[in-house]
Amino acid sequence: MAANNNEDQKPKKQLNPYIGFTTVAFQMGLTIYLGSELGNWLDLKYDKAFWKPTLTLFSVFIAMYLVINQVVKISNKK
């Protein structure tokens, strides 16, 4: 008889939720780098020294927002 026996099935191992934080540094670095490069490109295009510091600071805030969201999601799963 081919019954579905729960004793025969091994429980699936779940990954540690904190493994998601291993990519946080790369995500933050890439976000800030792309914001800086976009600001640099806009500075060169419009011949102003306004965009690079503004977009770099804005990208830092975006990166921090993304990290805080990940922490909240992981904290709520516990």
PDB file of C-alpha atoms in Angstrom:
ATOM      1  CA  MET A   1       0.000   0.000   0.000  1.00  0.00           C
ATOM      2  CA  ALA A   2       1.468   3.360  -1.049  1.00  0.00           C
ATOM      3  CA  ALA A   3       0.276   5.496   1.813  1.00  0.00           C
ATOM      4  CA  ASN A   4       1.775   8.901   2.373  1.00  0.00           C
ATOM      5  CA  ASN A   5       3.516   8.349   5.676  1.00  0.00           C
ATOM      6  CA  ASN A   6       4.708  11.484   7.488  1.00  0.00           C
ATOM      7  CA  GLU A   7       7.259   9.480   9.468  1.00  0.00           C
ATOM      8  CA  ASP A   8       9.125   8.576   6.281  1.00  0.00           C
ATOM      9  CA  GLN A   9       9.465  12.182   5.178  1.00  0.00           C
ATOM     10  CA  LYS A  10      12.386  14.101   6.619  1.00  0.00           C
ATOM     11  CA  PRO A  11      11.708  17.695   7.582  1.00  0.00           C
ATOM     12  CA  LYS A  12      13.235  20.173   5.172  1.00  0.00           C
ATOM     13  CA  LYS A  13      16.051  22.210   6.565  1.00  0.00           C
ATOM     14  CA  GLN A  14      15.394  25.925   6.418  1.00  0.00           C
ATOM     15  CA  LEU A  15      18.215  28.318   5.789  1.00  0.00           C
ATOM     16  CA  ASN A  16      19.180  30.655   8.547  1.00  0.00           C
ATOM     17  CA  PRO A  17      17.277  33.915   7.962  1.00  0.00           C
ATOM     18  CA  TYR A  18      20.428  35.896   8.697  1.00  0.00           C
ATOM     19  CA  ILE A  19      22.143  34.512   5.605  1.00  0.00           C
ATOM     20  CA  GLY A  20      20.292  37.222   3.690  1.00  0.00           C
ATOM     21  CA  PHE A  21      22.519  39.773   5.388  1.00  0.00           C
ATOM     22  CA  THR A  22      25.592  38.453   3.629  1.00  0.00           C
ATOM     23  CA  THR A  23      24.713  40.478   0.557  1.00  0.00           C
ATOM     24  CA  VAL A  24      23.813  43.666   2.411  1.00  0.00           C
ATOM     25  CA  ALA A  25      27.265  45.206   2.042  1.00  0.00           C
ATOM     26  CA  PHE A  26      27.313  44.535  -1.696  1.00  0.00           C
ATOM     27  CA  GLN A  27      23.777  45.850  -2.112  1.00  0.00           C
ATOM     28  CA  MET A  28      24.580  49.035  -0.202  1.00  0.00           C
ATOM     29  CA  GLY A  29      27.857  49.548  -2.042  1.00  0.00           C
ATOM     30  CA  LEU A  30      26.293  49.046  -5.447  1.00  0.00           C
ATOM     31  CA  THR A  31      23.376  51.374  -4.686  1.00  0.00           C
ATOM     32  CA  ILE A  32      25.681  54.139  -3.486  1.00  0.00           C
ATOM     33  CA  TYR A  33      28.102  53.604  -6.364  1.00  0.00           C
ATOM     34  CA  LEU A  34      25.359  53.788  -8.988  1.00  0.00           C
ATOM     35  CA  GLY A  35      23.932  56.947  -7.420  1.00  0.00           C
ATOM     36  CA  SER A  36      27.380  58.513  -7.424  1.00  0.00           C
ATOM     37  CA  GLU A  37      28.026  57.575 -11.037  1.00  0.00           C
ATOM     38  CA  LEU A  38      24.647  58.918 -12.137  1.00  0.00           C
ATOM     39  CA  GLY A  39      25.398  62.174 -10.308  1.00  0.00           C
ATOM     40  CA  ASN A  40      28.827  62.362 -11.924  1.00  0.00           C
ATOM     41  CA  TRP A  41      27.306  61.849 -15.363  1.00  0.00           C
ATOM     42  CA  LEU A  42      24.698  64.555 -14.740  1.00  0.00           C
ATOM     43  CA  ASP A  43      27.402  66.946 -13.470  1.00  0.00           C
ATOM     44  CA  LEU A  44      29.367  66.461 -16.673  1.00  0.00           C
ATOM     45  CA  LYS A  45      26.297  66.756 -18.870  1.00  0.00           C
ATOM     46  CA  TYR A  46      24.946  69.945 -17.291  1.00  0.00           C
ATOM     47  CA  ASP A  47      28.322  71.398 -16.200  1.00  0.00           C
ATOM     48  CA  LYS A  48      27.322  71.767 -12.562  1.00  0.00           C
ATOM     49  CA  ALA A  49      28.783  70.379  -9.336  1.00  0.00           C
ATOM     50  CA  PHE A  50      25.386  69.780  -7.781  1.00  0.00           C
ATOM     51  CA  TRP A  51      24.238  66.334  -8.848  1.00  0.00           C
ATOM     52  CA  LYS A  52      27.010  64.059  -7.607  1.00  0.00           C
ATOM     53  CA  PRO A  53      26.853  64.961  -3.897  1.00  0.00           C
ATOM     54  CA  THR A  54      23.070  65.192  -3.989  1.00  0.00           C
ATOM     55  CA  LEU A  55      22.501  61.826  -5.647  1.00  0.00           C
ATOM     56  CA  THR A  56      25.211  60.147  -3.593  1.00  0.00           C
ATOM     57  CA  LEU A  57      23.539  61.279  -0.377  1.00  0.00           C
ATOM     58  CA  PHE A  58      20.134  60.253  -1.731  1.00  0.00           C
ATOM     59  CA  SER A  59      21.471  56.811  -2.646  1.00  0.00           C
ATOM     60  CA  VAL A  60      22.849  56.416   0.900  1.00  0.00           C
ATOM     61  CA  PHE A  61      19.341  57.027   2.236  1.00  0.00           C
ATOM     62  CA  ILE A  62      17.899  54.520  -0.251  1.00  0.00           C
ATOM     63  CA  ALA A  63      20.500  51.913   0.764  1.00  0.00           C
ATOM     64  CA  MET A  64      19.716  52.420   4.460  1.00  0.00           C
ATOM     65  CA  TYR A  65      15.991  52.144   3.747  1.00  0.00           C
ATOM     66  CA  LEU A  66      16.521  48.830   1.962  1.00  0.00           C
ATOM     67  CA  VAL A  67      18.611  47.453   4.829  1.00  0.00           C
ATOM     68  CA  ILE A  68      16.046  48.515   7.434  1.00  0.00           C
ATOM     69  CA  ASN A  69      13.283  46.834   5.420  1.00  0.00           C
ATOM     70  CA  GLN A  70      15.272  43.589   5.307  1.00  0.00           C
ATOM     71  CA  VAL A  71      15.855  43.700   9.064  1.00  0.00           C
ATOM     72  CA  VAL A  72      12.171  44.291   9.740  1.00  0.00           C
ATOM     73  CA  LYS A  73      11.132  41.423   7.465  1.00  0.00           C
ATOM     74  CA  ILE A  74      13.552  39.021   9.139  1.00  0.00           C
ATOM     75  CA  SER A  75      12.494  40.184  12.599  1.00  0.00           C
ATOM     76  CA  ASN A  76       8.814  39.636  11.789  1.00  0.00           C
ATOM     77  CA  LYS A  77       9.423  36.069  10.575  1.00  0.00           C
ATOM     78  CA  LYS A  78      10.611  34.934  14.006  1.00  0.00           C
TER      79      LYS A  78
END
